[in-house]
Each structure stands twice: as C-alpha cells, then as structure tokens.
mmCIF file of C-alpha atoms in Angstrom:
data_model
loop_
_atom_site.group_PDB
_atom_site.id
_atom_site.type_symbol
_atom_site.label_atom_id
_atom_site.label_comp_id
_atom_site.label_asym_id
_atom_site.label_seq_id
_atom_site.Cartn_x
_atom_site.Cartn_y
_atom_site.Cartn_z
ATOM 1 C CA MET A 777 -8.954 27.974 20.963
ATOM 2 C CA ALA A 778 -12.305 27.574 22.645
ATOM 3 C CA SER A 779 -12.593 25.020 25.424
ATOM 4 C CA THR A 780 -15.208 22.920 23.599
ATOM 5 C CA MET A 781 -15.815 21.851 20.025
ATOM 6 C CA GLN A 782 -18.359 20.045 17.888
ATOM 7 C CA ALA A 783 -17.568 16.423 17.137
ATOM 8 C CA ALA A 784 -19.304 13.317 15.844
ATOM 9 C CA VAL A 785 -19.660 10.656 18.530
ATOM 10 C CA LEU A 786 -20.584 7.086 17.594
ATOM 11 C CA HIS A 787 -22.972 5.613 20.169
ATOM 12 C CA GLY A 788 -23.960 2.420 18.386
ATOM 13 C CA ARG A 789 -25.579 1.021 15.278
ATOM 14 C CA GLU A 790 -26.579 3.896 12.939
ATOM 15 C CA ASP A 791 -26.341 6.234 15.913
ATOM 16 C CA ILE A 792 -24.026 9.210 15.376
ATOM 17 C CA ARG A 793 -24.586 12.318 17.465
ATOM 18 C CA ILE A 794 -22.991 15.702 16.927
ATOM 19 C CA GLU A 795 -22.016 16.732 20.433
ATOM 20 C CA GLN A 796 -20.158 19.489 22.229
ATOM 21 C CA VAL A 797 -17.017 17.922 23.681
ATOM 22 C CA PRO A 798 -13.789 19.265 25.220
ATOM 23 C CA VAL A 799 -11.085 20.399 22.810
ATOM 24 C CA PRO A 800 -8.143 18.029 23.336
ATOM 25 C CA SER A 801 -4.748 19.239 24.509
ATOM 26 C CA ALA A 802 -1.367 17.935 23.435
ATOM 27 C CA ALA A 803 0.568 15.673 25.775
ATOM 28 C CA PRO A 804 4.308 15.092 25.202
ATOM 29 C CA GLY A 805 4.960 14.051 21.603
ATOM 30 C CA GLU A 806 1.403 14.806 20.457
ATOM 31 C CA LEU A 807 -0.200 17.271 18.074
ATOM 32 C CA ILE A 808 -3.567 18.991 18.006
ATOM 33 C CA VAL A 809 -4.750 19.518 14.434
ATOM 34 C CA ARG A 810 -7.582 21.746 13.270
ATOM 35 C CA VAL A 811 -9.394 19.559 10.765
ATOM 36 C CA GLY A 812 -9.467 21.148 7.308
ATOM 37 C CA ALA A 813 -11.158 18.223 5.562
ATOM 38 C CA ALA A 814 -12.365 14.801 6.669
ATOM 39 C CA LEU A 815 -13.526 12.190 4.166
ATOM 40 C CA THR A 816 -16.190 9.518 4.282
ATOM 41 C CA CYS A 817 -14.898 5.986 3.962
ATOM 42 C CA GLY A 818 -16.272 2.525 3.300
ATOM 43 C CA THR A 819 -14.869 1.336 6.622
ATOM 44 C CA ASP A 820 -16.631 4.173 8.438
ATOM 45 C CA LEU A 821 -19.844 3.219 6.640
ATOM 46 C CA LYS A 822 -19.449 -0.370 7.884
ATOM 47 C CA VAL A 823 -18.840 0.912 11.400
ATOM 48 C CA PHE A 824 -21.929 3.147 11.138
ATOM 49 C CA ARG A 825 -24.024 0.137 10.099
ATOM 50 C CA ARG A 826 -22.630 -2.237 12.723
ATOM 51 C CA GLY A 827 -22.110 0.262 15.520
ATOM 52 C CA TYR A 828 -18.533 -0.768 16.268
ATOM 53 C CA HIS A 829 -15.232 -2.035 14.810
ATOM 54 C CA ALA A 830 -13.470 -4.793 16.727
ATOM 55 C CA ARG A 831 -9.985 -3.399 16.101
ATOM 56 C CA MET A 832 -10.552 0.326 15.616
ATOM 57 C CA ILE A 833 -13.425 1.719 17.666
ATOM 58 C CA VAL A 834 -15.671 0.841 20.613
ATOM 59 C CA PRO A 835 -18.613 3.195 21.258
ATOM 60 C CA PRO A 836 -19.185 5.720 22.579
ATOM 61 C CA ALA A 837 -16.215 7.158 20.731
ATOM 62 C CA LEU A 838 -15.121 9.961 18.448
ATOM 63 C CA PHE A 839 -15.518 8.916 14.846
ATOM 64 C CA GLY A 840 -13.779 9.228 11.449
ATOM 65 C CA HIS A 841 -10.189 8.591 10.360
ATOM 66 C CA GLU A 842 -9.362 10.199 6.975
ATOM 67 C CA LEU A 843 -8.266 13.801 7.463
ATOM 68 C CA ALA A 844 -5.884 16.639 6.744
ATOM 69 C CA GLY A 845 -5.550 19.934 8.549
ATOM 70 C CA THR A 846 -3.405 22.510 10.312
ATOM 71 C CA VAL A 847 -1.310 22.047 13.442
ATOM 72 C CA VAL A 848 -2.540 24.354 16.225
ATOM 73 C CA GLU A 849 -0.581 22.892 19.137
ATOM 74 C CA ALA A 850 2.598 20.827 19.393
ATOM 75 C CA GLY A 851 3.237 19.001 22.647
ATOM 76 C CA PRO A 852 6.563 18.971 24.504
ATOM 77 C CA GLY A 853 9.236 17.077 22.610
ATOM 78 C CA VAL A 854 7.761 17.570 19.131
ATOM 79 C CA SER A 855 10.461 19.020 16.875
ATOM 80 C CA GLU A 856 9.383 18.125 13.327
ATOM 81 C CA PHE A 857 6.060 20.015 13.360
ATOM 82 C CA LYS A 858 4.942 23.419 14.562
ATOM 83 C CA PRO A 859 1.711 25.423 14.690
ATOM 84 C CA GLY A 860 0.683 26.492 11.204
ATOM 85 C CA ASP A 861 2.050 23.398 9.454
ATOM 86 C CA ARG A 862 -0.331 21.709 7.022
ATOM 87 C CA VAL A 863 -0.315 17.983 7.730
ATOM 88 C CA VAL A 864 -1.984 14.708 6.929
ATOM 89 C CA ALA A 865 -2.073 12.402 9.939
ATOM 90 C CA LEU A 866 -2.636 8.756 9.100
ATOM 91 C CA ASN A 867 -5.086 6.666 11.075
ATOM 92 C CA SER A 868 -2.525 4.272 12.536
ATOM 93 C CA ALA A 869 1.100 3.626 13.335
ATOM 94 C CA PRO A 870 3.025 0.403 14.003
ATOM 95 C CA CYS A 871 5.160 -0.164 17.097
ATOM 96 C CA GLY A 872 8.397 -0.797 15.172
ATOM 97 C CA GLN A 873 9.548 -3.455 17.639
ATOM 98 C CA CYS A 874 7.373 -6.561 17.289
ATOM 99 C CA TYR A 875 8.040 -9.702 15.221
ATOM 100 C CA PHE A 876 6.211 -8.334 12.186
ATOM 101 C CA CYS A 877 7.607 -4.797 12.284
ATOM 102 C CA LEU A 878 11.156 -6.181 12.392
ATOM 103 C CA ARG A 879 10.332 -8.119 9.211
ATOM 104 C CA SER A 880 9.016 -5.066 7.315
ATOM 105 C CA GLN A 881 5.403 -6.164 7.735
ATOM 106 C CA GLU A 882 4.287 -3.163 9.784
ATOM 107 C CA ASN A 883 0.709 -3.528 8.567
ATOM 108 C CA LEU A 884 0.525 -6.721 10.658
ATOM 109 C CA CYS A 885 1.975 -5.087 13.785
ATOM 110 C CA ASP A 886 0.970 -6.826 17.015
ATOM 111 C CA ASP A 887 0.377 -3.426 18.597
ATOM 112 C CA LEU A 888 -0.985 -1.374 15.697
ATOM 113 C CA LEU A 889 -2.206 1.907 17.163
ATOM 114 C CA PHE A 890 -5.388 3.315 15.594
ATOM 115 C CA ASN A 891 -6.749 6.842 15.901
ATOM 116 C CA ASN A 892 -10.281 8.154 15.354
ATOM 117 C CA GLY A 893 -11.961 11.515 15.636
ATOM 118 C CA ALA A 894 -11.644 13.107 12.195
ATOM 119 C CA TYR A 895 -15.291 14.214 12.109
ATOM 120 C CA ALA A 896 -14.645 17.098 14.494
ATOM 121 C CA GLU A 897 -13.243 20.604 14.637
ATOM 122 C CA TYR A 898 -9.985 19.405 16.205
ATOM 123 C CA ILE A 899 -8.272 16.039 16.594
ATOM 124 C CA ARG A 900 -5.513 14.803 18.864
ATOM 125 C CA ILE A 901 -2.712 12.936 17.089
ATOM 126 C CA PRO A 902 -0.997 10.381 19.377
ATOM 127 C CA ALA A 903 2.778 10.585 19.746
ATOM 128 C CA ARG A 904 3.483 7.382 17.834
ATOM 129 C CA ILE A 905 1.468 8.558 14.825
ATOM 130 C CA VAL A 906 3.199 11.957 15.021
ATOM 131 C CA GLU A 907 6.559 10.196 14.919
ATOM 132 C CA LYS A 908 5.861 7.550 12.300
ATOM 133 C CA ASN A 909 2.877 8.536 10.172
ATOM 134 C CA THR A 910 2.269 12.297 10.067
ATOM 135 C CA LEU A 911 3.357 14.036 6.863
ATOM 136 C CA LEU A 912 3.750 17.627 5.729
ATOM 137 C CA ILE A 913 1.430 18.538 2.858
ATOM 138 C CA PRO A 914 2.986 20.358 -0.113
ATOM 139 C CA ASP A 915 1.600 23.878 -0.467
ATOM 140 C CA HIS A 916 -0.146 23.185 -3.782
ATOM 141 C CA VAL A 917 -2.138 20.177 -2.489
ATOM 142 C CA PRO A 918 -5.635 20.974 -1.097
ATOM 143 C CA PHE A 919 -6.611 19.450 2.253
ATOM 144 C CA GLU A 920 -9.342 17.312 0.662
ATOM 145 C CA HIS A 921 -6.837 15.775 -1.754
ATOM 146 C CA ALA A 922 -4.240 15.179 0.956
ATOM 147 C CA ALA A 923 -6.891 13.432 3.064
ATOM 148 C CA LEU A 924 -7.004 10.724 0.367
ATOM 149 C CA THR A 925 -3.531 9.570 1.442
ATOM 150 C CA GLU A 926 -4.792 6.869 3.823
ATOM 151 C CA PRO A 927 -7.224 5.061 1.503
ATOM 152 C CA LEU A 928 -4.816 5.473 -1.399
ATOM 153 C CA ALA A 929 -2.086 3.860 0.712
ATOM 154 C CA CYS A 930 -4.313 0.798 1.151
ATOM 155 C CA ALA A 931 -4.931 0.712 -2.616
ATOM 156 C CA VAL A 932 -1.249 1.136 -3.504
ATOM 157 C CA HIS A 933 -0.331 -1.586 -1.023
ATOM 158 C CA GLY A 934 -2.833 -3.951 -2.634
ATOM 159 C CA PHE A 935 -1.548 -3.184 -6.105
ATOM 160 C CA VAL A 936 2.106 -3.609 -5.108
ATOM 161 C CA ASP A 937 1.308 -6.916 -3.382
ATOM 162 C CA SER A 938 -0.293 -8.146 -6.603
ATOM 163 C CA GLN A 939 3.101 -7.994 -8.354
ATOM 164 C CA ALA A 940 1.765 -6.469 -11.557
ATOM 165 C CA ARG A 941 4.066 -5.525 -14.408
ATOM 166 C CA SER A 942 3.483 -2.912 -17.072
ATOM 167 C CA GLY A 943 1.360 -4.473 -19.814
ATOM 168 C CA ASP A 944 -0.353 -6.986 -17.527
ATOM 169 C CA THR A 945 -4.113 -7.342 -17.743
ATOM 170 C CA VAL A 946 -5.592 -6.534 -14.344
ATOM 171 C CA ALA A 947 -9.253 -7.057 -13.468
ATOM 172 C CA VAL A 948 -10.625 -5.234 -10.427
ATOM 173 C CA ILE A 949 -13.882 -6.524 -8.965
ATOM 174 C CA GLY A 950 -15.784 -3.667 -7.342
ATOM 175 C CA GLY A 951 -16.469 -0.028 -8.106
ATOM 176 C CA GLY A 952 -16.329 1.400 -4.601
ATOM 177 C CA PRO A 953 -13.714 3.999 -3.608
ATOM 178 C CA LEU A 954 -10.927 1.484 -3.029
ATOM 179 C CA GLY A 955 -11.728 -0.584 -6.108
ATOM 180 C CA LEU A 956 -11.599 2.580 -8.217
ATOM 181 C CA MET A 957 -8.342 3.647 -6.577
ATOM 182 C CA ILE A 958 -6.696 0.289 -7.303
ATOM 183 C CA LEU A 959 -7.961 0.475 -10.881
ATOM 184 C CA HIS A 960 -6.558 3.998 -11.308
ATOM 185 C CA VAL A 961 -3.180 3.059 -9.817
ATOM 186 C CA ALA A 962 -2.998 0.031 -12.127
ATOM 187 C CA ALA A 963 -3.807 2.161 -15.178
ATOM 188 C CA LEU A 964 -1.177 4.739 -14.202
ATOM 189 C CA SER A 965 1.327 1.877 -13.919
ATOM 190 C CA GLY A 966 0.776 0.829 -17.535
ATOM 191 C CA CYS A 967 -1.578 -2.118 -16.996
ATOM 192 C CA GLU A 968 -4.553 -2.938 -19.198
ATOM 193 C CA THR A 969 -7.381 -2.620 -16.723
ATOM 194 C CA ILE A 970 -10.824 -4.224 -16.597
ATOM 195 C CA ALA A 971 -13.385 -2.836 -14.168
ATOM 196 C CA ILE A 972 -16.091 -5.240 -13.015
ATOM 197 C CA VAL A 973 -18.921 -3.182 -11.506
ATOM 198 C CA ARG A 974 -22.666 -3.248 -10.908
ATOM 199 C CA HIS A 975 -23.893 0.329 -11.145
ATOM 200 C CA PRO A 976 -23.848 2.851 -14.028
ATOM 201 C CA GLY A 977 -22.165 5.512 -11.889
ATOM 202 C CA GLN A 978 -19.358 3.112 -11.074
ATOM 203 C CA ALA A 979 -18.945 2.299 -14.758
ATOM 204 C CA GLU A 980 -18.603 5.984 -15.668
ATOM 205 C CA ALA A 981 -16.114 6.601 -12.872
ATOM 206 C CA ALA A 982 -14.051 3.590 -13.946
ATOM 207 C CA LYS A 983 -13.823 4.887 -17.510
ATOM 208 C CA GLN A 984 -12.677 8.306 -16.275
ATOM 209 C CA LEU A 985 -10.004 6.680 -14.116
ATOM 210 C CA GLY A 986 -8.409 4.644 -16.871
ATOM 211 C CA ALA A 987 -10.371 1.426 -17.317
ATOM 212 C CA ALA A 988 -9.612 -0.032 -20.735
ATOM 213 C CA HIS A 989 -12.766 -2.149 -20.441
ATOM 214 C CA VAL A 990 -15.827 -2.083 -18.200
ATOM 215 C CA VAL A 991 -17.943 -5.125 -17.424
ATOM 216 C CA GLN A 992 -21.192 -4.001 -15.849
ATOM 217 C CA THR A 993 -23.380 -6.824 -14.620
ATOM 218 C CA ARG A 994 -25.027 -8.125 -11.459
ATOM 219 C CA THR A 995 -24.463 -11.770 -12.429
ATOM 220 C CA ILE A 996 -21.214 -13.429 -11.409
ATOM 221 C CA ARG A 997 -21.301 -15.973 -14.247
ATOM 222 C CA GLN A 998 -21.784 -13.166 -16.771
ATOM 223 C CA ALA A 999 -18.948 -11.194 -15.218
ATOM 224 C CA ILE A 1000 -16.602 -14.170 -15.543
ATOM 225 C CA LYS A 1001 -17.682 -14.910 -19.117
ATOM 226 C CA GLN A 1002 -17.447 -11.306 -20.315
ATOM 227 C CA THR A 1003 -14.121 -10.657 -18.593
ATOM 228 C CA ARG A 1004 -12.426 -13.768 -19.960
ATOM 229 C CA ALA A 1005 -13.783 -12.901 -23.423
ATOM 230 C CA LEU A 1006 -11.703 -9.714 -23.294
ATOM 231 C CA THR A 1007 -8.497 -11.765 -23.118
ATOM 232 C CA SER A 1008 -6.770 -13.665 -25.916
ATOM 233 C CA ASN A 1009 -8.294 -17.124 -26.433
ATOM 234 C CA ASN A 1010 -10.396 -16.587 -23.287
ATOM 235 C CA ARG A 1011 -7.169 -17.213 -21.389
ATOM 236 C CA GLY A 1012 -8.101 -15.094 -18.387
ATOM 237 C CA VAL A 1013 -6.451 -12.069 -16.834
ATOM 238 C CA ASP A 1014 -2.964 -11.935 -15.398
ATOM 239 C CA ILE A 1015 -4.191 -10.541 -12.092
ATOM 240 C CA ALA A 1016 -7.619 -10.344 -10.438
ATOM 241 C CA ILE A 1017 -8.092 -8.078 -7.429
ATOM 242 C CA GLU A 1018 -11.248 -8.548 -5.354
ATOM 243 C CA ALA A 1019 -12.273 -5.222 -3.791
ATOM 244 C CA VAL A 1020 -15.846 -5.921 -2.677
ATOM 245 C CA GLY A 1021 -15.423 -8.017 0.442
ATOM 246 C CA VAL A 1022 -18.044 -10.702 -0.140
ATOM 247 C CA PRO A 1023 -17.342 -14.455 -0.372
ATOM 248 C CA GLU A 1024 -18.998 -14.793 -3.790
ATOM 249 C CA ALA A 1025 -16.589 -12.245 -5.246
ATOM 250 C CA TRP A 1026 -13.616 -14.154 -3.801
ATOM 251 C CA GLU A 1027 -14.811 -17.243 -5.636
ATOM 252 C CA GLU A 1028 -15.361 -15.189 -8.792
ATOM 253 C CA ALA A 1029 -11.784 -13.887 -8.726
ATOM 254 C CA ILE A 1030 -10.352 -17.415 -8.951
ATOM 255 C CA GLU A 1031 -12.315 -17.992 -12.164
ATOM 256 C CA LEU A 1032 -11.004 -14.838 -13.833
ATOM 257 C CA VAL A 1033 -7.272 -15.519 -13.895
ATOM 258 C CA ARG A 1034 -5.166 -17.396 -16.410
ATOM 259 C CA LYS A 1035 -2.854 -20.292 -15.636
ATOM 260 C CA GLY A 1036 -0.073 -18.932 -13.465
ATOM 261 C CA GLY A 1037 -2.179 -15.903 -12.591
ATOM 262 C CA ILE A 1038 -2.386 -14.022 -9.304
ATOM 263 C CA VAL A 1039 -5.492 -13.369 -7.211
ATOM 264 C CA ASN A 1040 -5.502 -10.725 -4.488
ATOM 265 C CA PHE A 1041 -8.314 -10.999 -1.944
ATOM 266 C CA PHE A 1042 -8.194 -7.316 -1.053
ATOM 267 C CA GLY A 1043 -11.757 -6.863 0.215
ATOM 268 C CA GLY A 1044 -12.485 -7.978 3.769
ATOM 269 C CA PRO A 1045 -15.686 -10.056 4.184
ATOM 270 C CA PRO A 1046 -17.541 -10.121 7.518
ATOM 271 C CA ALA A 1047 -16.111 -12.260 10.308
ATOM 272 C CA ASP A 1048 -16.710 -16.018 10.045
ATOM 273 C CA SER A 1049 -17.287 -15.854 6.262
ATOM 274 C CA ARG A 1050 -16.397 -18.994 4.326
ATOM 275 C CA VAL A 1051 -15.686 -19.580 0.629
ATOM 276 C CA SER A 1052 -15.686 -22.641 -1.610
ATOM 277 C CA LEU A 1053 -12.744 -22.813 -4.026
ATOM 278 C CA ASP A 1054 -11.940 -25.238 -6.847
ATOM 279 C CA THR A 1055 -8.747 -26.774 -5.499
ATOM 280 C CA ASN A 1056 -8.116 -28.684 -8.730
ATOM 281 C CA ARG A 1057 -8.123 -25.450 -10.734
ATOM 282 C CA ILE A 1058 -5.910 -23.670 -8.232
ATOM 283 C CA HIS A 1059 -3.336 -26.466 -8.018
ATOM 284 C CA TYR A 1060 -3.030 -27.580 -11.640
ATOM 285 C CA ASN A 1061 -3.173 -24.031 -12.974
ATOM 286 C CA ASP A 1062 -0.499 -22.848 -10.531
ATOM 287 C CA ILE A 1063 -2.608 -19.930 -9.292
ATOM 288 C CA THR A 1064 -1.133 -17.682 -6.622
ATOM 289 C CA MET A 1065 -3.521 -16.404 -3.966
ATOM 290 C CA ARG A 1066 -2.742 -13.658 -1.510
ATOM 291 C CA ALA A 1067 -4.464 -10.976 0.531
ATOM 292 C CA THR A 1068 -3.535 -7.415 1.486
ATOM 293 C CA PHE A 1069 -4.454 -5.611 4.688
ATOM 294 C CA HIS A 1070 -3.956 -1.941 5.571
ATOM 295 C CA HIS A 1071 -0.726 -0.040 4.809
ATOM 296 C CA THR A 1072 2.783 0.763 6.022
ATOM 297 C CA PRO A 1073 4.528 4.095 6.696
ATOM 298 C CA ALA A 1074 6.599 3.741 3.513
ATOM 299 C CA ILE A 1075 3.484 3.128 1.415
ATOM 300 C CA CYS A 1076 1.782 6.163 3.000
ATOM 301 C CA ARG A 1077 4.649 8.411 1.932
ATOM 302 C CA ARG A 1078 4.544 6.960 -1.546
ATOM 303 C CA SER A 1079 0.818 7.661 -1.734
ATOM 304 C CA LEU A 1080 1.106 11.332 -0.743
ATOM 305 C CA GLU A 1081 3.851 11.722 -3.359
ATOM 306 C CA LEU A 1082 1.508 10.200 -5.945
ATOM 307 C CA ILE A 1083 -1.210 12.708 -5.042
ATOM 308 C CA ALA A 1084 1.230 15.642 -5.062
ATOM 309 C CA GLY A 1085 2.704 14.581 -8.408
ATOM 310 C CA GLY A 1086 -0.515 15.422 -10.244
ATOM 311 C CA ARG A 1087 -1.039 12.273 -12.318
ATOM 312 C CA PHE A 1088 -3.382 10.771 -9.753
ATOM 313 C CA GLN A 1089 -6.849 12.254 -10.340
ATOM 314 C CA ALA A 1090 -7.547 13.136 -6.721
ATOM 315 C CA GLY A 1091 -10.426 15.438 -7.619
ATOM 316 C CA ALA A 1092 -12.321 12.602 -9.302
ATOM 317 C CA PHE A 1093 -12.731 10.862 -5.949
ATOM 318 C CA ILE A 1094 -14.316 13.885 -4.269
ATOM 319 C CA THR A 1095 -17.978 13.834 -5.254
ATOM 320 C CA GLY A 1096 -19.639 15.804 -2.487
ATOM 321 C CA HIS A 1097 -19.226 18.309 0.344
ATOM 322 C CA ALA A 1098 -21.213 18.552 3.572
ATOM 323 C CA HIS A 1099 -21.046 20.191 6.981
ATOM 324 C CA LEU A 1100 -20.415 18.194 10.121
ATOM 325 C CA TYR A 1101 -24.043 18.513 11.264
ATOM 326 C CA GLU A 1102 -25.118 16.746 8.039
ATOM 327 C CA LEU A 1103 -23.059 13.613 8.739
ATOM 328 C CA ASN A 1104 -26.016 11.329 9.502
ATOM 329 C CA ARG A 1105 -27.717 12.342 6.248
ATOM 330 C CA VAL A 1106 -24.480 11.696 4.330
ATOM 331 C CA PHE A 1107 -24.150 8.159 5.675
ATOM 332 C CA GLU A 1108 -27.801 7.424 4.999
ATOM 333 C CA LYS A 1109 -27.253 8.452 1.372
ATOM 334 C CA LEU A 1110 -24.135 6.300 1.127
ATOM 335 C CA MET A 1111 -26.088 3.308 2.421
ATOM 336 C CA ASN A 1112 -28.450 3.762 -0.523
ATOM 337 C CA ARG A 1113 -25.547 3.585 -3.005
ATOM 338 C CA ASN A 1114 -26.281 7.002 -4.468
ATOM 339 C CA GLY A 1115 -23.178 7.091 -6.667
ATOM 340 C CA GLU A 1116 -21.033 9.187 -4.335
ATOM 341 C CA ILE A 1117 -17.402 8.122 -4.025
ATOM 342 C CA LYS A 1118 -16.194 10.288 -1.156
ATOM 343 C CA THR A 1119 -17.834 13.211 0.584
ATOM 344 C CA VAL A 1120 -15.740 15.922 2.233
ATOM 345 C CA ILE A 1121 -16.987 16.686 5.743
ATOM 346 C CA VAL A 1122 -16.176 20.265 6.707
ATOM 347 C CA PRO A 1123 -16.282 21.029 10.458
#
C-alpha cells in the first residue's frame, strides 16, 4: 500500500474536504480494510448540516460509516479474518460488560464504540468491532449491497421492537431510506403496509418495496384522515412507526393507531424537542408507546442474512454512484431532496 490515501475529513458545518492523509496501520486485534463501497446516510447528512454529532464524531475527523470492502491487513491476534476476505464492518460495537449489555440491550451500551472513516480509500476497524461486529460477505453479494447491513439493522430492530404479526396493518411515516427499509421489511413479513410520504419519488419507491397503500400529502390532518380511512370502520392501524424524526410526526403517529395499538417513535428529533400528546386517548385506548435506537450484533447478522437471501430488494436502495471527490456535490443534492435514496461513494 501507499503511505497516504485520499479521505473525506469533516471540518465543520457543511465543510467536507478531500485530503491526503496517512494510510492507517493495524494495531493488535485490528483490521485495515480497502473500501469497496461506502453509502450515504441520513445520519451523515445531519452531521454534514450540523458539523458534528455529539455521540459519533467531533471535527476535524474522518467521515462516513456505512461500508464494505476487502481486508488488506490483519493486526496481531486476529484469527477470524485474513487479507483478501470480503467483509462488512459495522459502525459500532458494544462493550459486552455493562448493565445494559448484560441484559441483552447492547444498543444502549454505556460504552458503545463508534467508528467513522468510510469515505476513504482505506479504513481502520477497531479491535472491538473486529471481534463483535465484522462479518464475512457471501461471494454472491456485491459490496454496495453488503454496505446496507448497518442501516437495515436499524430498520429490522425497529420493526422487531414494534411486535408486528403477519397480517397486521402497519403504517410507516416517512419515505427516507430508513422509512422505506422498515416498510419493505414489514411487507416481507406479511404485514399490510401503508406508506405515508410527501414526495412523488418516495411514493413510487414505496410501491416498489411492497406498500399496499400510499398516502401522499404534506398535511398531517389529511394523512391521519386518509390513513384511518384505509382501515375497517376507520379503526386505525395496528402499528404506526414514525421514521421522520420531527415532533409533529410523533404526534401524528398517536392519532393513527387503533385501540390497543402500538406506536414506535423510531425517528430521532433534534435535542430538546418536545411533543404534546393526548393523554386521555393514550390511557383509555390502551396505546403502547416505545422507541428504538440503533442495533445489536445479533440484529446485524440477521440483516446481512436478509440481504444475502435475495428477498430483500437491496438494489432498489442504491440510486446513484459517485467518486469520493464528488462527495460535497452529493450531499448538496441530498439536502435538496432530489429523490435519491442512497448513493454509493467509490474511493
């Protein structure tokens, strides 16, 4: 390998620079992976807009976290991987020892280790992620499909947490990448799905990914009215999953479900957001509310298996390709809601 490489470095708000930086080397337990495909992500877009992420990244820092590639160096003590292996390395790993890990809630780990640097020619994978959250990619799975494992794991986790059963009516608010993934997973699981979206491109994507019904509107009251009208006697849906991350959509989700229904607040609003909920409706209609954050190692493995199995339409989520030097232009387009779901960044 050369001694330096090109990599995207986040310096602040809407300030990404493609720089020449040292190629990392593998310490004990670590891997160096040549990036085969890195994907754009809604979280990365938020970080690009804000210039930081309180838990994941403090500038200046290498940027990007959804990737798949080839091992080029294995550090001392690594026995499960070798140079030439095709791998997907997740963006985090739990400690396995804290209060939450010992209760099978690894997504809430007190010492959750995050990794960034996917928008580069090479990336260093920390030892804990190598041990707990790096997976071999089956030969027939392209890098760009395997790189979907991390966002899909979040979507699968949200769907599992929502306790849906085959035949349930599930409404998903939001037509972004994760909303569409949750919708697709629900449809594959035998649920009757309703996509609530704003833009025509989102509506078309939802139909392709298994939406039984699409409600396209910019008005919350219309969305509630039209969605409930799709259920028997305007009863409401069995499950509503909010995948937008704005307080108004959280409030909307409560109005969509039937008595005894479940609401999952999957989308994460900005810090210090507040919502106003009808406590009378929640209490006397026995509505269950929950939220889902991140993923666990077991869910990540389940997600890669779903991609490899072929039923999950991985290719439908890849809507563009660009070179690393075009990264700023890609994010600017995503900010304008141009209909792209995920763009593959090729180093």
